[in-house]
mmCIF file of C-alpha atoms and ligand atoms in Angstrom:
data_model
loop_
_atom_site.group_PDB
_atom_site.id
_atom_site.type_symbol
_atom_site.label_atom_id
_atom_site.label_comp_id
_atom_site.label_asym_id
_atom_site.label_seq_id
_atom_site.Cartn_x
_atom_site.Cartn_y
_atom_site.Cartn_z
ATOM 1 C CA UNK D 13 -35.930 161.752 143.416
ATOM 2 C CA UNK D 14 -36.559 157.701 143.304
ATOM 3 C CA UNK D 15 -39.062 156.132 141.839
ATOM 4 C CA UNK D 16 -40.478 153.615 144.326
ATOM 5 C CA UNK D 17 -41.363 150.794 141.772
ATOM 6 C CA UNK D 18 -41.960 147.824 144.674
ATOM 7 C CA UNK D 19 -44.649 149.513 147.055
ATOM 8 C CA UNK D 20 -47.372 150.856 144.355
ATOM 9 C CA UNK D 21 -50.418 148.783 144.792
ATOM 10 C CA UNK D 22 -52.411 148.266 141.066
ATOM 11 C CA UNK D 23 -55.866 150.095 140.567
ATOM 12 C CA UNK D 24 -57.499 146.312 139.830
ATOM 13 C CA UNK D 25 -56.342 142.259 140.312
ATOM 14 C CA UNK D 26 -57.481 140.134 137.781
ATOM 15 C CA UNK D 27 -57.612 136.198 138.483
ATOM 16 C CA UNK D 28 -57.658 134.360 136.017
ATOM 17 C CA UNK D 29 -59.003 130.571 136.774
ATOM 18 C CA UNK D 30 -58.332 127.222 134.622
ATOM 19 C CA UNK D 31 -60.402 124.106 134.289
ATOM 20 C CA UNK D 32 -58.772 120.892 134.173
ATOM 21 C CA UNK D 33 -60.240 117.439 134.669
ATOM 22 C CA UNK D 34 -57.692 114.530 135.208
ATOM 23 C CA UNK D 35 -58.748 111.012 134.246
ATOM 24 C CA UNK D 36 -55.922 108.388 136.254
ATOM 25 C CA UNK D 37 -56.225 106.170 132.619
ATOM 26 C CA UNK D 38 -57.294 106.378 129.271
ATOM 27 C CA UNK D 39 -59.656 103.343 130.092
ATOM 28 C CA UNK D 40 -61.816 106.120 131.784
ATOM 29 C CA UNK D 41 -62.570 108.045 129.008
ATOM 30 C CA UNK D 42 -65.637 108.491 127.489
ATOM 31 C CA UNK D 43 -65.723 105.425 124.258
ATOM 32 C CA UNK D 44 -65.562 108.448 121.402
ATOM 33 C CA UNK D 45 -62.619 109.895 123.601
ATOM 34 C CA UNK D 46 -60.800 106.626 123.598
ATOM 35 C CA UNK D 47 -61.662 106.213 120.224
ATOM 36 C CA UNK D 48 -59.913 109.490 119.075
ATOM 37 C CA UNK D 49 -57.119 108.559 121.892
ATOM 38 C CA UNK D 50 -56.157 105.751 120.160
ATOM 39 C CA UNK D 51 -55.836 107.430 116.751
ATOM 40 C CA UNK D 52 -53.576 109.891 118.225
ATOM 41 C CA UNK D 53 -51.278 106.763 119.583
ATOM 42 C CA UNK D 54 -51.520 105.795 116.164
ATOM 43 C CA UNK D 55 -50.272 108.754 114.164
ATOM 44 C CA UNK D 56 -47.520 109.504 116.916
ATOM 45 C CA UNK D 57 -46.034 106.499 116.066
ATOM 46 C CA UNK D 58 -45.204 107.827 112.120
ATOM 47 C CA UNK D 59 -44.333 110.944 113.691
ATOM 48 C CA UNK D 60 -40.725 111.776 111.805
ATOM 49 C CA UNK D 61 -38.878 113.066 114.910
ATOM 50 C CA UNK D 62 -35.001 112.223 113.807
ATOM 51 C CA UNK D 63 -33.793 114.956 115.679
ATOM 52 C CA UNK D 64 -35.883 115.474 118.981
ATOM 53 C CA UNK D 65 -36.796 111.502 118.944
ATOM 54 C CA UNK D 66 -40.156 113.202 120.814
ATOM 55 C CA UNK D 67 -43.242 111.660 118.923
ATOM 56 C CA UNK D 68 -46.320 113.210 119.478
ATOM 57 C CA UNK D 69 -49.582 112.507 117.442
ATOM 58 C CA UNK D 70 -53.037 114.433 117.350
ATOM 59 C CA UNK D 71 -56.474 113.165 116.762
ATOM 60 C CA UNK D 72 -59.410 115.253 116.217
ATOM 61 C CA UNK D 73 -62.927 114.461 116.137
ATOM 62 C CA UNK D 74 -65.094 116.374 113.610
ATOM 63 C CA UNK D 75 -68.629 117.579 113.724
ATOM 64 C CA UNK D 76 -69.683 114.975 110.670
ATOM 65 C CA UNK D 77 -67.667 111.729 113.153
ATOM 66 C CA UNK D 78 -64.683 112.067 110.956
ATOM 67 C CA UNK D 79 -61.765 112.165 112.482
ATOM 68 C CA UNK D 80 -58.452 113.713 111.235
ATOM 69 C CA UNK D 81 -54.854 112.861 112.905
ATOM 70 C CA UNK D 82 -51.505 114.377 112.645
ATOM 71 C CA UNK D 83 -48.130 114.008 113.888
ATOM 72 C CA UNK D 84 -44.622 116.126 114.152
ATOM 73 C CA UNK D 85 -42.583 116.746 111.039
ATOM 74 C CA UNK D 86 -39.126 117.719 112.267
ATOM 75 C CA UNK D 87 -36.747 118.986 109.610
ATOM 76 C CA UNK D 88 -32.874 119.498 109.065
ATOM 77 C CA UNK D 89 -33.705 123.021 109.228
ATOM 78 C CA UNK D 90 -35.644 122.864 112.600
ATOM 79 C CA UNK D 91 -37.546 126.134 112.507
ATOM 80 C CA UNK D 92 -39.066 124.358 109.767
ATOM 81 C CA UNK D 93 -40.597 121.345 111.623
ATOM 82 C CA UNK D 94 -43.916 121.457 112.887
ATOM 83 C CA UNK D 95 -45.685 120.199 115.916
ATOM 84 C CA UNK D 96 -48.014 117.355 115.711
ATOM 85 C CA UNK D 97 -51.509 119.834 116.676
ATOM 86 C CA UNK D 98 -50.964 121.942 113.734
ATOM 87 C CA UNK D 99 -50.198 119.412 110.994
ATOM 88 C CA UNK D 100 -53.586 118.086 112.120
ATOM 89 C CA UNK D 101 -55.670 120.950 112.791
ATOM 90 C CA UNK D 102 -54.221 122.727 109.570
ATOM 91 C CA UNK D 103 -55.037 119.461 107.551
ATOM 92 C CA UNK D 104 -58.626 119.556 108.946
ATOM 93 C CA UNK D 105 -59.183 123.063 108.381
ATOM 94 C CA UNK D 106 -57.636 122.587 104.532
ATOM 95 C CA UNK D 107 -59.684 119.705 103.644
ATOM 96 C CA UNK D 108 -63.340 120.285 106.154
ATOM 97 C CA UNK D 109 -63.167 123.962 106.160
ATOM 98 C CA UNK D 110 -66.104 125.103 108.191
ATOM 99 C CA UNK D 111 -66.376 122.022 110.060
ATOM 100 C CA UNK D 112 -66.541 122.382 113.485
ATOM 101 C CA UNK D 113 -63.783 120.509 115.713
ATOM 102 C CA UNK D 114 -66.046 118.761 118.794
ATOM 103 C CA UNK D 115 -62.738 117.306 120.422
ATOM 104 C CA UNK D 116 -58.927 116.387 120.398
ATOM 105 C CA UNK D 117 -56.568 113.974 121.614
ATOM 106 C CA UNK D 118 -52.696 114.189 121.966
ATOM 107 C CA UNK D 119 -50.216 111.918 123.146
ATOM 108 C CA UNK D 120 -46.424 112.019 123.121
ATOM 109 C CA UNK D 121 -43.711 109.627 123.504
ATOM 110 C CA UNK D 122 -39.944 109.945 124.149
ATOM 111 C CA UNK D 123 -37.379 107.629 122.578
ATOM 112 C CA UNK D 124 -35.208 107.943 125.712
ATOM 113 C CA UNK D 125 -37.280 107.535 128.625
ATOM 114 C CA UNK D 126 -40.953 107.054 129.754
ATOM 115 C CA UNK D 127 -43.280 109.720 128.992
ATOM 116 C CA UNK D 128 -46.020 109.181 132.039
ATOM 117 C CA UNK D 129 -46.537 112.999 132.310
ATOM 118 C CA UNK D 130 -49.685 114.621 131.037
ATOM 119 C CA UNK D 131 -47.769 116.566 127.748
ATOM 120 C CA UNK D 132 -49.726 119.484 126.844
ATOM 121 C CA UNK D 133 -49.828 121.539 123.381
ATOM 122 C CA UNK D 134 -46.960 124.297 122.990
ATOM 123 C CA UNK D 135 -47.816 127.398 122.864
ATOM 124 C CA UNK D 136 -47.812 128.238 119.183
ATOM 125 C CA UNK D 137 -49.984 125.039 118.807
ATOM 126 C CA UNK D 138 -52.401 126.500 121.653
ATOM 127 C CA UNK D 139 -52.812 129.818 119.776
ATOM 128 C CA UNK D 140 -53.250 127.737 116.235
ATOM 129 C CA UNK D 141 -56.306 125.914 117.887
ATOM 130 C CA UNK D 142 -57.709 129.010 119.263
ATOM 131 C CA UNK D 143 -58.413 130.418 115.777
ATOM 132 C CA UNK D 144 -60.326 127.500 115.079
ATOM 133 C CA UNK D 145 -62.110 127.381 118.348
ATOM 134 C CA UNK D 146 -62.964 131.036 117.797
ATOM 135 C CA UNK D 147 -64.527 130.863 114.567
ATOM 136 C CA UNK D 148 -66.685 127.819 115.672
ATOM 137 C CA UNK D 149 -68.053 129.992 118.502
ATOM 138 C CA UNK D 150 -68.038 126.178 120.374
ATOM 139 C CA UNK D 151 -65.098 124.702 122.720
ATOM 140 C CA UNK D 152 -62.916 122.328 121.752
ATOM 141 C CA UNK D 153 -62.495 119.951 124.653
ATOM 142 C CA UNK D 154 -58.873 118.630 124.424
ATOM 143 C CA UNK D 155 -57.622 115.480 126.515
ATOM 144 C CA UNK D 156 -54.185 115.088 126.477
ATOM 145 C CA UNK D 157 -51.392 112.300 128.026
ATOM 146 C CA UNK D 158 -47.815 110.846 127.606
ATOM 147 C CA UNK D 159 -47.255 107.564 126.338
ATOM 148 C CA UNK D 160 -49.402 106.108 129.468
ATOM 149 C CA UNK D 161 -50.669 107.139 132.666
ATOM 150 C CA UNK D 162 -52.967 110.303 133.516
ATOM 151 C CA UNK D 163 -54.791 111.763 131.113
ATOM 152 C CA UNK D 164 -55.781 115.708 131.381
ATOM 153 C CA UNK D 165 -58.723 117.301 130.195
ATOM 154 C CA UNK D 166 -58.847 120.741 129.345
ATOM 155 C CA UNK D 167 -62.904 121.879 128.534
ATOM 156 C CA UNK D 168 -61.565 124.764 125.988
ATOM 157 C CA UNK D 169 -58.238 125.754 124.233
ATOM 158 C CA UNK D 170 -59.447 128.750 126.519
ATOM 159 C CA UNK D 171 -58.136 126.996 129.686
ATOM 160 C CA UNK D 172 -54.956 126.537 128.041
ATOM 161 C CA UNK D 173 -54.623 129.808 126.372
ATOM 162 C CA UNK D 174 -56.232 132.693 128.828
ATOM 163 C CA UNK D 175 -56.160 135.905 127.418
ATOM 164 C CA UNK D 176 -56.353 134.276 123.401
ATOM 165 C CA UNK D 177 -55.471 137.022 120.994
ATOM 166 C CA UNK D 178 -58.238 136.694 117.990
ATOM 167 C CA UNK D 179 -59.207 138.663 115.207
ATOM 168 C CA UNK D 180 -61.510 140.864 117.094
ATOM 169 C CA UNK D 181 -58.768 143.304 118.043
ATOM 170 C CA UNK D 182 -57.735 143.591 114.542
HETATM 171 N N1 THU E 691 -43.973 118.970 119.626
HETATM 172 C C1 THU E 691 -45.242 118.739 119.203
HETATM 173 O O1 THU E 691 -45.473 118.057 118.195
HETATM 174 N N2 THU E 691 -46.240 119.312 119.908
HETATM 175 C C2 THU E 691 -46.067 120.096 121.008
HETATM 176 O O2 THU E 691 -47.022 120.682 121.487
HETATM 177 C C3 THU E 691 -44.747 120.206 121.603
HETATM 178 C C4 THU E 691 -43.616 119.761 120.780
HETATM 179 C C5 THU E 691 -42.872 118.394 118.833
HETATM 180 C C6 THU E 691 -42.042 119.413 118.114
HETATM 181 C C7 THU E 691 -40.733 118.692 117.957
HETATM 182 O O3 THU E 691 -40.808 117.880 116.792
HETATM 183 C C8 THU E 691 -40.683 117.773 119.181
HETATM 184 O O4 THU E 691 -41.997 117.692 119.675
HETATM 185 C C9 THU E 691 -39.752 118.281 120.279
HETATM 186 O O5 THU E 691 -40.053 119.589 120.620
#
């Protein structure tokens, strides 16, 4: 007998909905936003991207107004490189452990063409951030941008991440 896989309807759909705020310049942004935006333009620029010649750089702001920055570490080996989010959420959570992350800012640039596209954290960064936005029990509002241009808002690593795998199902 066949199995008819196509015409089986499931018990229950589940829609799963996003929110996303888009800001048409960083000029819009709130002043502590810009603030942390410009860090991030900062740090991307000592990003050490030999190999990709993608620069990206992170700013977060802290709970205490302190505000931490990272950038991508590429390496020879390139497994062994890592993206600009968790340099600077890993440094922040090594030196202000328990300190809760109120918001972040990335930007990347390419070294061969214009980066005017909103570029959002990779996946292994997005499930990084969710640990920490999980044991703050607060969202971590993250704007993100190229080099110029539109800048996205996401209101929690939730709306980048659905369906976040945490230490509750351990
Ligand atoms: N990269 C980041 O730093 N963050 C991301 O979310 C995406 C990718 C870096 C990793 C690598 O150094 C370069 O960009 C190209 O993938």
């Amino acid at each position: 007998m066949e199995t008819n896989t196509t015409n089986t309807s499931p018990l229950k759909k589940i829609t799963i909905e996003s929110h996303l705020e888009v800001f048409d310049t960083m000029s819009e942004l709130p002043e502590n936003i810009q603030k942390i935006m410009n860090k991030a333009h900062e740090a991307r620029e000592n990003a050490y991207a030999p190999y990709s010649h993608f620069k990206v750089g992170a700013a977060l702001q802290l709970a205490t107004g302190e505000i931490i920055t990272g950038n991508n570490q590429e390496n020879a080996a390139f497994p062994s490189g890592l993206c600009a989010e968790r340099v600077a959420v890993f440094y922040a959570g090594a030196t202000h452990p328990n300190v809760a992350i109120t918001a972040m800012a990335i930007t990347a640039r390419s070294l061969k063409k214009l980066t005017t596209t909103p570029i959002a954290p990779c996946g292994s960064c997005r499930q990084s951030l969710a640990e920490y936005e999980v044991n703050q029990d607060t969202p971590i509002p993250i704007y993100f941008m190229g080099e110029a241009g539109e800048v996205v808002k996401a209101l929690s690593v939730k709306d980048l991440l659905p369906l976040i795998f945490d230490s509750a199902f351990l």
